[in-house]
Amino acid sequence: MDSDTDNHPAGSPTSRPEGPGNDGPDDDGHDDHAVVLGAGLAGLLAARVLAAKFARVTLVERDELPEAGPAFRPGVPQSRHVHVLWARGLELIEGMLPGITGKLSAAGASVLESPRDFLWLSPADWFHPVPGSEVLLASRELLEWTVRQEVLRDPRIRVRAGCAATGLVAGADGRSVTGVALRDGEPLAAGFVVDATGRTSKAAAWLTALGHEVPRASRCDSHLGYSSRYFEPPEDPARRWRGLYVQGRPESPRGGVLAPQDGNRWLVTLIGYGSEHAPPPKDEEFLDFARTLRSPVLYDAIRDAKPLSSATGFRGTANERLHYERMERWPTGFLVLGDASCRFNPVYGHGMTVAALAADALASEIRALAPGEIPGAARRLQRKTAAAAEVAWQIATSEDLRYPQTEGPPPDRATRVLQKYMSRVMVGANSDPLISAPFFGVLSLSTPPNALLSPGTVVRVLSKWRLPTAPETADYPAHHGPPRE
């Protein structure tokens, strides 16, 4: 949304940008002013949380934001690929923005039961219609647009779009952050600054410039690639599924997912691990790649479907964690959230849910604090919000380390044992409700991982389920229940 306009009624989602040359408060009394860099999902949720404590919150966004409706923007290149909001993320965002689920659904988003509403071929076998987890499927553009509209209804929150931050402003003591430098215009003073600029974050360089020693990042890169394309769903009264997922595995590292989207569209994302299996970003090769998956189900679904867009590739999928929580010194008044702190291979669909978990952790930690106490609590806030990414990091890295081309620390003995156990869990989760329920609870980040290590679950997994000699290809599932009404 273009913050340079001021032709909206009070309380509407668009507000006049703050700063020099605009009416209203700017640098005077900046202790009650918070600045959030980045107006993606992590930044919007952080702004929502901080508005409960600060009199003013300014979102600074490099991109111009669409005004007319959901639209692609360069700062979110991954938006052209399938996005999943797991149950825990949806629950938390609904708590922060009551009614948001209904508004998303009314705009065309789908809330489905996974795996019951899908044809899902796991690395082991097809999922039966076992208990699982709710997921919300929608275009990233619709999700972000709807959340932004709701967040900006709060008159305490304003946005400066088309405005790039170039660094942090240090306090006179050299140990605090008191604002941000902007590419165009005077510095923006603030009592608290949050970096939620995603994978392009410059926080490490900014902290180094202020004299802080930043720990070495952890990185695990399976060299996964995406190629995605929108389709018009063909009429098929006999169709019983709502989405498709053919997972890859080390011996067959190609996969694909088909997700219903707003606008009565399908979004199909093809997946490949390693350069040899990277899906092509070319229209004429898209179907040929889909034909090479372990099952023909996805190819058969789209071979006669009308394409609505060209194929678009994406390769920035490495897991990377900036360990700001380990720093010996941390400036007061500064916090790094979301992908700016920890990013994941997007194939597991955890990025948006982790953003919601981090915002929830921030809300919990500042609930009992006065606004003036929040900057001094920045180091604790960094540790608490970073911890929100721990389970998703464990899932993504341990699974990616199964692939031989993955670059990163080799799996230790404990990881290898866990991988073998989780392979048996997957076999059981395909058809056993007593295993599928905790499996999807953990996958959706709703349930702690130790749910899969309870004595009853461990005994059931080890006594009942064995690693199969899975065939290279799989046709169609023998069992699949009808979608939920």
Tab-separated table of C-alpha atoms in Angstrom:
chain	number	residue	atom	x	y	z
A	1	MET	CA	0.000	0.000	0.000
A	2	ASP	CA	1.384	3.372	-1.060
A	3	SER	CA	2.008	5.367	2.074
A	4	ASP	CA	2.438	8.594	0.115
A	5	THR	CA	-1.317	8.957	-0.254
A	6	ASP	CA	-3.574	10.517	2.343
A	7	ASN	CA	-6.979	10.227	0.739
A	8	HIS	CA	-8.407	7.663	3.151
A	9	PRO	CA	-10.764	8.184	6.070
A	10	ALA	CA	-9.481	7.924	9.626
A	11	GLY	CA	-8.988	4.336	10.717
A	12	SER	CA	-8.603	3.057	7.148
A	13	PRO	CA	-5.752	0.696	6.291
A	14	THR	CA	-3.660	3.403	4.630
A	15	SER	CA	-2.111	6.177	6.700
A	16	ARG	CA	0.133	9.082	5.911
A	17	PRO	CA	3.858	8.289	6.329
A	18	GLU	CA	5.590	9.725	9.323
A	19	GLY	CA	8.791	11.718	9.210
A	20	PRO	CA	10.095	15.091	8.078
A	21	GLY	CA	7.682	17.036	5.946
A	22	ASN	CA	4.537	15.355	7.300
A	23	ASP	CA	2.076	16.564	9.862
A	24	GLY	CA	1.936	14.774	13.199
A	25	PRO	CA	4.671	13.657	15.571
A	26	ASP	CA	8.026	12.386	14.365
A	27	ASP	CA	11.241	12.593	16.349
A	28	ASP	CA	9.826	14.320	19.428
A	29	GLY	CA	9.126	11.756	22.105
A	30	HIS	CA	10.622	8.947	20.038
A	31	ASP	CA	10.839	6.629	23.064
A	32	ASP	CA	7.179	5.775	22.476
A	33	HIS	CA	7.871	5.066	18.801
A	34	ALA	CA	8.769	1.622	17.395
A	35	VAL	CA	10.061	1.054	13.867
A	36	VAL	CA	9.642	-2.262	12.051
A	37	LEU	CA	11.718	-2.781	8.911
A	38	GLY	CA	9.872	-4.935	6.406
A	39	ALA	CA	6.122	-5.151	5.790
A	40	GLY	CA	5.990	-8.860	5.050
A	41	LEU	CA	4.168	-11.256	7.327
A	42	ALA	CA	6.809	-11.237	10.095
A	43	GLY	CA	6.956	-7.435	10.107
A	44	LEU	CA	3.183	-7.001	10.068
A	45	LEU	CA	2.682	-9.354	13.000
A	46	ALA	CA	5.502	-7.673	14.945
A	47	ALA	CA	3.892	-4.281	14.343
A	48	ARG	CA	0.574	-5.618	15.581
A	49	VAL	CA	2.215	-6.845	18.790
A	50	LEU	CA	4.240	-3.679	19.406
A	51	ALA	CA	1.216	-1.432	18.913
A	52	ALA	CA	-0.125	-2.776	22.204
A	53	LYS	CA	2.798	-1.048	23.965
A	54	PHE	CA	4.044	1.831	21.812
A	55	ALA	CA	2.016	4.918	20.952
A	56	ARG	CA	3.288	4.793	17.360
A	57	VAL	CA	4.626	2.006	15.161
A	58	THR	CA	6.070	2.738	11.730
A	59	LEU	CA	6.524	-0.005	9.137
A	60	VAL	CA	9.341	0.836	6.729
A	61	GLU	CA	9.092	-1.135	3.473
A	62	ARG	CA	11.467	-0.953	0.532
A	63	ASP	CA	8.801	-1.999	-1.997
A	64	GLU	CA	5.913	0.102	-3.094
A	65	LEU	CA	2.863	-1.690	-1.718
A	66	PRO	CA	-0.159	-2.455	-3.918
A	67	GLU	CA	-3.262	-0.383	-3.233
A	68	ALA	CA	-5.884	-1.962	-5.477
A	69	GLY	CA	-5.629	-5.516	-4.176
A	70	PRO	CA	-3.269	-8.486	-3.801
A	71	ALA	CA	-0.344	-8.242	-6.209
A	72	PHE	CA	3.205	-9.499	-6.624
A	73	ARG	CA	6.023	-7.346	-5.288
A	74	PRO	CA	9.760	-7.808	-5.880
A	75	GLY	CA	10.640	-8.096	-2.197
A	76	VAL	CA	8.772	-11.406	-1.929
A	77	PRO	CA	9.973	-13.407	-4.959
A	78	GLN	CA	8.915	-16.664	-3.297
A	79	SER	CA	5.275	-15.557	-3.426
A	80	ARG	CA	4.847	-17.171	-6.849
A	81	HIS	CA	5.218	-20.620	-5.307
A	82	VAL	CA	2.977	-22.712	-3.054
A	83	HIS	CA	2.635	-21.415	0.512
A	84	VAL	CA	1.223	-23.310	3.469
A	85	LEU	CA	0.035	-21.854	6.761
A	86	TRP	CA	-0.085	-24.721	9.239
A	87	ALA	CA	-2.707	-24.988	11.970
A	88	ARG	CA	-0.579	-23.435	14.712
A	89	GLY	CA	0.276	-20.412	12.597
A	90	LEU	CA	-3.357	-19.932	11.609
A	91	GLU	CA	-4.449	-20.201	15.240
A	92	LEU	CA	-1.933	-17.591	16.392
A	93	ILE	CA	-2.695	-15.124	13.605
A	94	GLU	CA	-6.412	-15.519	14.279
A	95	GLY	CA	-5.703	-14.670	17.913
A	96	MET	CA	-3.806	-11.521	16.928
A	97	LEU	CA	-6.305	-10.503	14.233
A	98	PRO	CA	-9.730	-11.923	15.173
A	99	GLY	CA	-11.816	-12.780	12.127
A	100	ILE	CA	-8.867	-12.996	9.735
A	101	THR	CA	-9.552	-16.651	8.854
A	102	GLY	CA	-13.082	-15.817	7.755
A	103	LYS	CA	-11.873	-12.886	5.672
A	104	LEU	CA	-9.238	-15.010	3.965
A	105	SER	CA	-11.795	-17.740	3.268
A	106	ALA	CA	-14.254	-15.205	1.876
A	107	ALA	CA	-11.515	-13.984	-0.470
A	108	GLY	CA	-10.875	-17.489	-1.810
A	109	ALA	CA	-8.431	-19.120	0.602
A	110	SER	CA	-9.011	-22.789	1.440
A	111	VAL	CA	-8.818	-24.290	4.914
A	112	LEU	CA	-8.253	-27.997	4.354
A	113	GLU	CA	-7.547	-31.067	6.434
A	114	SER	CA	-4.150	-32.537	5.681
A	115	PRO	CA	-3.747	-35.297	4.563
A	116	ARG	CA	-7.456	-36.159	4.298
A	117	ASP	CA	-8.241	-33.636	1.560
A	118	PHE	CA	-5.135	-34.534	-0.459
A	119	LEU	CA	-3.647	-37.270	-2.539
A	120	TRP	CA	-0.289	-37.319	-0.753
A	121	LEU	CA	2.507	-39.694	-1.647
A	122	SER	CA	5.039	-39.625	1.178
A	123	PRO	CA	8.561	-41.044	0.880
A	124	ALA	CA	7.077	-44.282	2.262
A	125	ASP	CA	3.651	-44.644	0.616
A	126	TRP	CA	0.311	-42.967	0.076
A	127	PHE	CA	-1.361	-41.375	3.055
A	128	HIS	CA	-4.743	-42.828	3.981
A	129	PRO	CA	-7.446	-40.426	5.228
A	130	VAL	CA	-5.956	-40.439	8.719
A	131	PRO	CA	-6.177	-37.652	11.336
A	132	GLY	CA	-3.804	-34.807	10.565
A	133	SER	CA	-3.761	-31.037	10.719
A	134	GLU	CA	-5.626	-28.105	9.265
A	135	VAL	CA	-3.775	-26.028	6.690
A	136	LEU	CA	-4.675	-22.768	5.024
A	137	LEU	CA	-3.805	-22.529	1.343
A	138	ALA	CA	-3.872	-19.228	-0.517
A	139	SER	CA	-1.592	-17.131	-2.648
A	140	ARG	CA	1.067	-15.346	-0.623
A	141	GLU	CA	-0.191	-12.116	-2.178
A	142	LEU	CA	-3.703	-12.623	-0.770
A	143	LEU	CA	-2.396	-13.672	2.629
A	144	GLU	CA	-0.117	-10.691	2.984
A	145	TRP	CA	-2.662	-8.230	1.591
A	146	THR	CA	-5.401	-9.391	3.962
A	147	VAL	CA	-3.127	-9.349	7.011
A	148	ARG	CA	-1.796	-5.908	6.059
A	149	GLN	CA	-5.318	-4.501	5.688
A	150	GLU	CA	-6.195	-5.711	9.167
A	151	VAL	CA	-2.957	-4.598	10.824
A	152	LEU	CA	-3.156	-1.105	9.354
A	153	ARG	CA	-6.656	-0.566	10.686
A	154	ASP	CA	-4.932	0.253	13.955
A	155	PRO	CA	-4.389	4.033	13.862
A	156	ARG	CA	-1.175	3.615	15.862
A	157	ILE	CA	0.442	1.746	12.951
A	158	ARG	CA	1.601	3.547	9.829
A	159	VAL	CA	3.599	2.479	6.819
A	160	ARG	CA	6.314	4.159	4.774
A	161	ALA	CA	6.424	2.299	1.482
A	162	GLY	CA	9.090	2.698	-1.179
A	163	CYS	CA	11.531	3.567	1.592
A	164	ALA	CA	14.782	1.644	2.158
A	165	ALA	CA	16.682	1.477	5.432
A	166	THR	CA	20.462	1.692	5.050
A	167	GLY	CA	21.685	1.204	8.611
A	168	LEU	CA	21.128	1.547	12.324
A	169	VAL	CA	21.508	4.758	14.269
A	170	ALA	CA	23.517	4.228	17.457
A	171	GLY	CA	22.880	6.087	20.689
A	172	ALA	CA	25.468	8.340	22.294
A	173	ASP	CA	26.496	5.496	24.601
A	174	GLY	CA	27.362	3.290	21.602
A	175	ARG	CA	25.441	0.405	23.161
A	176	SER	CA	21.934	1.192	21.984
A	177	VAL	CA	20.002	1.541	18.745
A	178	THR	CA	17.977	4.738	18.608
A	179	GLY	CA	16.691	4.692	15.042
A	180	VAL	CA	17.367	3.793	11.427
A	181	ALA	CA	19.095	5.586	8.591
A	182	LEU	CA	17.042	5.898	5.418
A	183	ARG	CA	18.232	6.055	1.826
A	184	ASP	CA	16.049	9.072	1.141
A	185	GLY	CA	15.433	11.468	4.004
A	186	GLU	CA	16.517	12.093	7.536
A	187	PRO	CA	17.091	9.245	10.003
A	188	LEU	CA	13.970	7.910	11.662
A	189	ALA	CA	14.292	8.007	15.465
A	190	ALA	CA	12.780	5.223	17.532
A	191	GLY	CA	12.836	3.724	20.989
A	192	PHE	CA	12.773	0.213	19.518
A	193	VAL	CA	13.744	-1.129	16.073
A	194	VAL	CA	12.832	-4.519	14.594
A	195	ASP	CA	14.484	-5.955	11.482
A	196	ALA	CA	11.993	-8.184	9.644
A	197	THR	CA	13.422	-7.673	6.156
A	198	GLY	CA	13.729	-11.376	5.395
A	199	ARG	CA	16.494	-13.112	3.460
A	200	THR	CA	17.916	-9.796	2.257
A	201	SER	CA	18.504	-8.553	5.820
A	202	LYS	CA	21.664	-6.523	6.382
A	203	ALA	CA	21.480	-6.849	10.175
A	204	ALA	CA	24.796	-8.736	10.420
A	205	ALA	CA	26.641	-6.006	8.524
A	206	TRP	CA	24.883	-3.261	10.475
A	207	LEU	CA	25.790	-4.833	13.819
A	208	THR	CA	29.385	-5.288	12.700
A	209	ALA	CA	29.517	-1.610	11.741
A	210	LEU	CA	28.460	-0.777	15.300
A	211	GLY	CA	31.360	-2.793	16.677
A	212	HIS	CA	29.583	-6.052	17.490
A	213	GLU	CA	31.076	-9.453	16.716
A	214	VAL	CA	28.437	-11.522	14.888
A	215	PRO	CA	28.668	-15.333	15.225
A	216	ARG	CA	29.158	-17.450	12.138
A	217	ALA	CA	25.865	-18.518	10.573
A	218	SER	CA	24.741	-22.150	10.398
A	219	ARG	CA	23.882	-23.247	6.885
A	220	CYS	CA	22.401	-26.402	5.384
A	221	ASP	CA	21.679	-26.333	1.658
A	222	SER	CA	20.088	-29.253	-0.179
A	223	HIS	CA	20.118	-27.208	-3.419
A	224	LEU	CA	16.398	-27.604	-3.805
A	225	GLY	CA	14.819	-25.781	-6.732
A	226	TYR	CA	11.247	-24.762	-7.517
A	227	SER	CA	9.355	-24.081	-10.698
A	228	SER	CA	5.731	-22.993	-10.439
A	229	ARG	CA	2.830	-22.233	-12.702
A	230	TYR	CA	-0.845	-21.351	-12.290
A	231	PHE	CA	-3.526	-23.432	-14.009
A	232	GLU	CA	-7.280	-23.275	-14.471
A	233	PRO	CA	-8.755	-26.426	-12.901
A	234	PRO	CA	-10.538	-28.559	-15.516
A	235	GLU	CA	-14.062	-29.645	-14.726
A	236	ASP	CA	-14.165	-33.111	-13.189
A	237	PRO	CA	-17.256	-34.046	-11.145
A	238	ALA	CA	-15.553	-37.281	-10.058
A	239	ARG	CA	-12.601	-35.521	-8.459
A	240	ARG	CA	-12.519	-36.317	-4.732
A	241	TRP	CA	-9.308	-34.549	-3.716
A	242	ARG	CA	-8.574	-30.875	-3.163
A	243	GLY	CA	-4.792	-30.940	-3.466
A	244	LEU	CA	-1.904	-33.180	-4.495
A	245	TYR	CA	1.549	-33.769	-3.053
A	246	VAL	CA	4.141	-36.138	-4.486
A	247	GLN	CA	7.187	-36.011	-2.217
A	248	GLY	CA	10.697	-36.708	-3.388
A	249	ARG	CA	13.225	-38.848	-1.539
A	250	PRO	CA	16.982	-39.371	-1.859
A	251	GLU	CA	16.717	-42.104	-4.486
A	252	SER	CA	14.018	-40.203	-6.395
A	253	PRO	CA	14.679	-36.507	-5.674
A	254	ARG	CA	11.821	-35.001	-7.665
A	255	GLY	CA	8.405	-34.003	-6.441
A	256	GLY	CA	5.534	-31.638	-6.890
A	257	VAL	CA	2.564	-30.083	-5.148
A	258	LEU	CA	-0.778	-28.829	-6.449
A	259	ALA	CA	-2.641	-26.404	-4.198
A	260	PRO	CA	-6.013	-24.697	-4.691
A	261	GLN	CA	-5.714	-20.916	-4.702
A	262	ASP	CA	-7.882	-17.852	-4.557
A	263	GLY	CA	-9.321	-16.886	-7.922
A	264	ASN	CA	-10.405	-20.473	-8.675
A	265	ARG	CA	-6.870	-21.434	-9.664
A	266	TRP	CA	-4.423	-24.222	-9.078
A	267	LEU	CA	-0.833	-23.397	-8.242
A	268	VAL	CA	1.537	-26.213	-9.169
A	269	THR	CA	5.077	-26.159	-7.789
A	270	LEU	CA	7.562	-28.689	-9.135
A	271	ILE	CA	10.446	-29.600	-6.837
A	272	GLY	CA	13.908	-31.029	-7.406
A	273	TYR	CA	16.972	-31.587	-5.210
A	274	GLY	CA	20.349	-30.811	-6.770
A	275	SER	CA	21.203	-29.132	-10.075
A	276	GLU	CA	20.671	-32.350	-12.028
A	277	HIS	CA	17.064	-32.512	-10.859
A	278	ALA	CA	16.208	-28.811	-10.808
A	279	PRO	CA	12.764	-28.252	-12.359
A	280	PRO	CA	12.908	-26.125	-15.509
A	281	PRO	CA	11.560	-22.560	-15.453
A	282	LYS	CA	10.431	-22.983	-19.050
A	283	ASP	CA	6.815	-23.432	-20.111
A	284	GLU	CA	7.561	-26.043	-22.759
A	285	GLU	CA	9.446	-28.268	-20.290
A	286	PHE	CA	7.083	-27.997	-17.321
A	287	LEU	CA	4.838	-30.949	-18.199
A	288	ASP	CA	7.767	-33.117	-19.212
A	289	PHE	CA	9.286	-32.700	-15.749
A	290	ALA	CA	5.926	-33.437	-14.078
A	291	ARG	CA	5.811	-36.695	-16.029
A	292	THR	CA	9.050	-37.845	-14.326
A	293	LEU	CA	7.661	-37.853	-10.774
A	294	ARG	CA	7.228	-41.076	-8.791
A	295	SER	CA	3.492	-41.086	-9.491
A	296	PRO	CA	1.632	-39.889	-12.598
A	297	VAL	CA	-1.113	-38.342	-10.467
A	298	LEU	CA	0.089	-34.745	-10.739
A	299	TYR	CA	0.914	-34.961	-14.431
A	300	ASP	CA	-2.490	-36.475	-15.166
A	301	ALA	CA	-4.181	-33.656	-13.242
A	302	ILE	CA	-2.580	-30.829	-15.209
A	303	ARG	CA	-1.844	-32.267	-18.652
A	304	ASP	CA	-5.163	-30.952	-20.025
A	305	ALA	CA	-5.452	-27.956	-17.695
A	306	LYS	CA	-5.229	-24.452	-19.137
A	307	PRO	CA	-2.055	-22.607	-18.031
A	308	LEU	CA	-2.744	-19.181	-16.545
A	309	SER	CA	0.872	-18.065	-16.130
A	310	SER	CA	4.371	-18.778	-17.307
A	311	ALA	CA	6.654	-21.022	-15.269
A	312	THR	CA	8.725	-19.219	-12.633
A	313	GLY	CA	11.816	-20.637	-10.943
A	314	PHE	CA	13.195	-20.120	-7.450
A	315	ARG	CA	16.504	-21.323	-6.016
A	316	GLY	CA	17.039	-19.438	-2.747
A	317	THR	CA	16.020	-22.349	-0.542
A	318	ALA	CA	18.963	-22.949	1.821
A	319	ASN	CA	18.408	-23.263	5.556
A	320	GLU	CA	20.392	-20.487	7.216
A	321	ARG	CA	20.454	-19.415	10.841
A	322	LEU	CA	22.080	-16.222	12.072
A	323	HIS	CA	22.881	-16.901	15.722
A	324	TYR	CA	22.221	-13.440	17.108
A	325	GLU	CA	21.001	-15.043	20.317
A	326	ARG	CA	24.580	-16.214	20.987
A	327	MET	CA	26.210	-12.794	20.804
A	328	GLU	CA	28.109	-11.739	23.904
A	329	ARG	CA	26.943	-8.149	23.531
A	330	TRP	CA	23.611	-7.092	22.110
A	331	PRO	CA	22.472	-3.504	21.589
A	332	THR	CA	19.484	-2.289	23.527
A	333	GLY	CA	16.518	-1.308	21.413
A	334	PHE	CA	17.055	-3.777	18.556
A	335	LEU	CA	15.496	-7.120	17.525
A	336	VAL	CA	15.817	-9.362	14.463
A	337	LEU	CA	12.799	-11.503	13.541
A	338	GLY	CA	11.560	-13.935	10.899
A	339	ASP	CA	13.674	-14.901	7.902
A	340	ALA	CA	16.074	-12.103	8.816
A	341	SER	CA	17.115	-14.290	11.743
A	342	CYS	CA	16.435	-17.848	10.573
A	343	ARG	CA	15.248	-19.090	7.190
A	344	PHE	CA	14.232	-22.570	6.163
A	345	ASN	CA	13.974	-24.712	3.086
A	346	PRO	CA	10.438	-23.681	2.094
A	347	VAL	CA	9.434	-27.212	1.063
A	348	TYR	CA	8.369	-27.889	4.674
A	349	GLY	CA	6.038	-24.881	4.737
A	350	HIS	CA	7.170	-23.536	8.102
A	351	GLY	CA	8.249	-19.944	7.399
A	352	MET	CA	4.915	-18.207	7.997
A	353	THR	CA	4.056	-20.336	11.022
A	354	VAL	CA	7.449	-19.607	12.598
A	355	ALA	CA	6.847	-15.884	11.976
A	356	ALA	CA	3.604	-16.204	13.940
A	357	LEU	CA	5.357	-18.157	16.718
A	358	ALA	CA	8.033	-15.459	17.010
A	359	ALA	CA	5.417	-12.703	17.168
A	360	ASP	CA	3.586	-14.658	19.857
A	361	ALA	CA	6.831	-15.065	21.828
A	362	LEU	CA	7.444	-11.322	21.533
A	363	ALA	CA	3.928	-10.579	22.771
A	364	SER	CA	4.362	-12.888	25.756
A	365	GLU	CA	7.691	-11.364	26.753
A	366	ILE	CA	6.623	-7.710	26.586
A	367	ARG	CA	3.171	-8.170	28.105
A	368	ALA	CA	4.315	-7.222	31.604
A	369	LEU	CA	6.791	-4.549	30.473
A	370	ALA	CA	6.260	-0.815	30.262
A	371	PRO	CA	7.213	0.683	26.870
A	372	GLY	CA	10.347	2.201	28.336
A	373	GLU	CA	11.499	-1.209	29.607
A	374	ILE	CA	11.261	-2.979	26.247
A	375	PRO	CA	14.504	-1.617	24.676
A	376	GLY	CA	16.532	-2.817	27.660
A	377	ALA	CA	15.016	-6.284	27.334
A	378	ALA	CA	16.185	-6.631	23.710
A	379	ARG	CA	18.762	-9.353	24.390
A	380	ARG	CA	16.200	-11.533	26.166
A	381	LEU	CA	13.666	-10.844	23.414
A	382	GLN	CA	16.197	-11.930	20.801
A	383	ARG	CA	16.764	-15.227	22.589
A	384	LYS	CA	13.096	-15.936	23.166
A	385	THR	CA	12.011	-15.153	19.597
A	386	ALA	CA	14.946	-17.113	18.147
A	387	ALA	CA	13.828	-20.154	20.148
A	388	ALA	CA	10.534	-20.100	18.216
A	389	ALA	CA	12.445	-21.372	15.171
A	390	GLU	CA	14.135	-24.314	16.891
A	391	VAL	CA	11.720	-27.144	16.000
A	392	ALA	CA	11.299	-26.021	12.384
A	393	TRP	CA	15.101	-25.796	12.075
A	394	GLN	CA	15.507	-29.337	13.397
A	395	ILE	CA	12.887	-30.705	11.002
A	396	ALA	CA	14.256	-28.945	7.918
A	397	THR	CA	17.940	-29.665	8.478
A	398	SER	CA	17.577	-33.286	9.586
A	399	GLU	CA	15.414	-34.072	6.562
A	400	ASP	CA	17.639	-32.172	4.104
A	401	LEU	CA	20.695	-34.056	5.398
A	402	ARG	CA	19.207	-37.236	3.944
A	403	TYR	CA	20.155	-35.984	0.476
A	404	PRO	CA	23.772	-36.700	-0.530
A	405	GLN	CA	24.282	-33.382	-2.327
A	406	THR	CA	23.354	-31.348	0.764
A	407	GLU	CA	26.048	-28.912	1.874
A	408	GLY	CA	26.362	-28.531	5.607
A	409	PRO	CA	27.679	-30.282	8.690
A	410	PRO	CA	27.346	-34.050	8.169
A	411	PRO	CA	24.705	-35.719	10.337
A	412	ASP	CA	26.057	-36.994	13.624
A	413	ARG	CA	25.156	-40.380	15.068
A	414	ALA	CA	22.163	-39.023	16.997
A	415	THR	CA	20.772	-37.423	13.824
A	416	ARG	CA	21.210	-40.651	11.844
A	417	VAL	CA	19.389	-42.634	14.543
A	418	LEU	CA	16.585	-40.063	14.573
A	419	GLN	CA	16.333	-40.165	10.773
A	420	LYS	CA	15.883	-43.949	10.818
A	421	TYR	CA	13.274	-43.705	13.537
A	422	MET	CA	11.407	-40.932	11.700
A	423	SER	CA	11.378	-43.056	8.542
A	424	ARG	CA	9.462	-45.684	10.500
A	425	VAL	CA	7.210	-42.999	11.968
A	426	MET	CA	6.399	-41.928	8.407
A	427	VAL	CA	5.459	-45.492	7.467
A	428	GLY	CA	3.105	-45.681	10.429
A	429	ALA	CA	1.683	-42.199	9.917
A	430	ASN	CA	0.540	-43.167	6.418
A	431	SER	CA	-2.231	-45.365	7.801
A	432	ASP	CA	-2.143	-45.538	11.612
A	433	PRO	CA	-4.277	-42.839	13.296
A	434	LEU	CA	-2.389	-43.234	16.585
A	435	ILE	CA	0.820	-42.215	14.824
A	436	SER	CA	-0.539	-39.781	12.252
A	437	ALA	CA	-2.090	-37.525	14.904
A	438	PRO	CA	1.161	-36.762	16.779
A	439	PHE	CA	3.133	-36.766	13.504
A	440	PHE	CA	1.014	-33.980	12.034
A	441	GLY	CA	0.887	-32.231	15.382
A	442	VAL	CA	4.672	-31.939	15.275
A	443	LEU	CA	4.807	-31.136	11.553
A	444	SER	CA	2.285	-28.314	12.001
A	445	LEU	CA	4.340	-26.980	14.964
A	446	SER	CA	1.299	-27.456	17.204
A	447	THR	CA	2.783	-30.252	19.324
A	448	PRO	CA	6.269	-30.560	20.880
A	449	PRO	CA	8.544	-33.082	19.110
A	450	ASN	CA	8.692	-35.291	22.187
A	451	ALA	CA	5.119	-36.345	21.375
A	452	LEU	CA	6.709	-38.726	18.853
A	453	LEU	CA	9.060	-40.031	21.529
A	454	SER	CA	6.484	-40.918	24.164
A	455	PRO	CA	6.838	-44.511	25.362
A	456	GLY	CA	3.561	-45.597	23.812
A	457	THR	CA	4.381	-44.089	20.427
A	458	VAL	CA	7.928	-45.470	20.373
A	459	VAL	CA	6.726	-48.981	21.234
A	460	ARG	CA	4.005	-48.812	18.587
A	461	VAL	CA	6.385	-47.545	15.902
A	462	LEU	CA	9.144	-50.045	16.608
A	463	SER	CA	6.892	-53.056	17.124
A	464	LYS	CA	4.385	-52.521	14.340
A	465	TRP	CA	6.065	-50.615	11.536
A	466	ARG	CA	9.091	-51.597	9.474
A	467	LEU	CA	10.981	-49.737	6.792
A	468	PRO	CA	9.504	-50.928	3.488
A	469	THR	CA	11.347	-51.645	0.307
A	470	ALA	CA	9.398	-48.977	-1.496
A	471	PRO	CA	9.039	-49.222	-5.286
A	472	GLU	CA	10.637	-46.569	-7.458
A	473	THR	CA	7.229	-45.536	-8.769
A	474	ALA	CA	3.715	-45.498	-7.350
A	475	ASP	CA	0.538	-45.326	-9.361
A	476	TYR	CA	-2.589	-44.165	-7.527
A	477	PRO	CA	-3.554	-44.744	-3.879
A	478	ALA	CA	-5.733	-47.742	-3.169
A	479	HIS	CA	-7.508	-45.869	-0.355
A	480	HIS	CA	-8.569	-42.281	-0.141
A	481	GLY	CA	-11.581	-40.847	1.636
A	482	PRO	CA	-13.752	-38.071	0.254
A	483	PRO	CA	-12.840	-34.444	1.015
A	484	ARG	CA	-14.485	-32.782	3.971
A	485	GLU	CA	-17.684	-30.963	3.243
